[in-house]
Amino acid sequence: MYQNAYNVYKNNSVNYASKEQLLLMLVEGAVKFTKIARQAILDKDVKKAHSSLIKTQDIFTELMVSLDTTQAEWTNQLLSIYAFIIEKLTEANMTKKVEVIEEILPLIEDVSNLWHDAYKEAKR
C-alpha cells in the first residue's frame, strides 16, 4: 500500500514539474546513478553497473538534445562537456574501471551544481 502511494507521489512530481525542475531531477539522477555504478563496479556487479551507466548516458543524451545552443555562446561549451561525459561513461561501461568513473564524477557533480545555482539565480 505505501509503495503504491509513493509511486503515485513520484509520478505526480514528475508530471507536474516545470521544465527547470525536470532538469534538476535529471542532473540529480545523473549523480545518483553514477555513484551507484561506481559502487556496483567495486562490488563486481556488472549488470547493475551497466544499467546505472546506461541510465546516466541516457540522462546526458537528453540534456544534449534539450539544450538550446542558439541562446548563448556558453551552451556550445556545455554541449562539449556533455559529449565528453557520455564518452567517458561509455569507456567506464566497456572497461568497468572505477578510475574512469572517479575521473568524471566530479564533473557530473559540477554540472548538477551549475544547474542548481542557475535555478536559484533565476528565482531571485
PDB file of C-alpha atoms in Angstrom, residues 53 57 86-97 100 103:
ATOM      1  CA  LEU A  53      25.860   3.768 -16.560  1.00  0.00           C
ATOM      2  CA  GLN A  57      24.273   8.172 -20.512  1.00  0.00           C
ATOM      3  CA  ILE A  86      28.986  10.451 -22.435  1.00  0.00           C
ATOM      4  CA  GLU A  87      32.285   9.341 -23.985  1.00  0.00           C
ATOM      5  CA  LYS A  88      33.766   8.650 -20.547  1.00  0.00           C
ATOM      6  CA  LEU A  89      30.609   6.869 -19.367  1.00  0.00           C
ATOM      7  CA  THR A  90      30.859   4.619 -22.428  1.00  0.00           C
ATOM      8  CA  GLU A  91      34.504   3.925 -21.596  1.00  0.00           C
ATOM      9  CA  ALA A  92      33.597   3.139 -17.983  1.00  0.00           C
ATOM     10  CA  ASN A  93      30.870   0.792 -19.153  1.00  0.00           C
ATOM     11  CA  MET A  94      33.170  -1.027 -21.552  1.00  0.00           C
ATOM     12  CA  THR A  95      36.109  -1.358 -19.159  1.00  0.00           C
ATOM     13  CA  LYS A  96      34.302  -1.428 -15.812  1.00  0.00           C
ATOM     14  CA  LYS A  97      37.188   0.594 -14.364  1.00  0.00           C
ATOM     15  CA  VAL A 100      37.147   6.287 -15.137  1.00  0.00           C
ATOM     16  CA  GLU A 103      37.573  10.903 -13.113  1.00  0.00           C
TER      17      GLU A 103
END
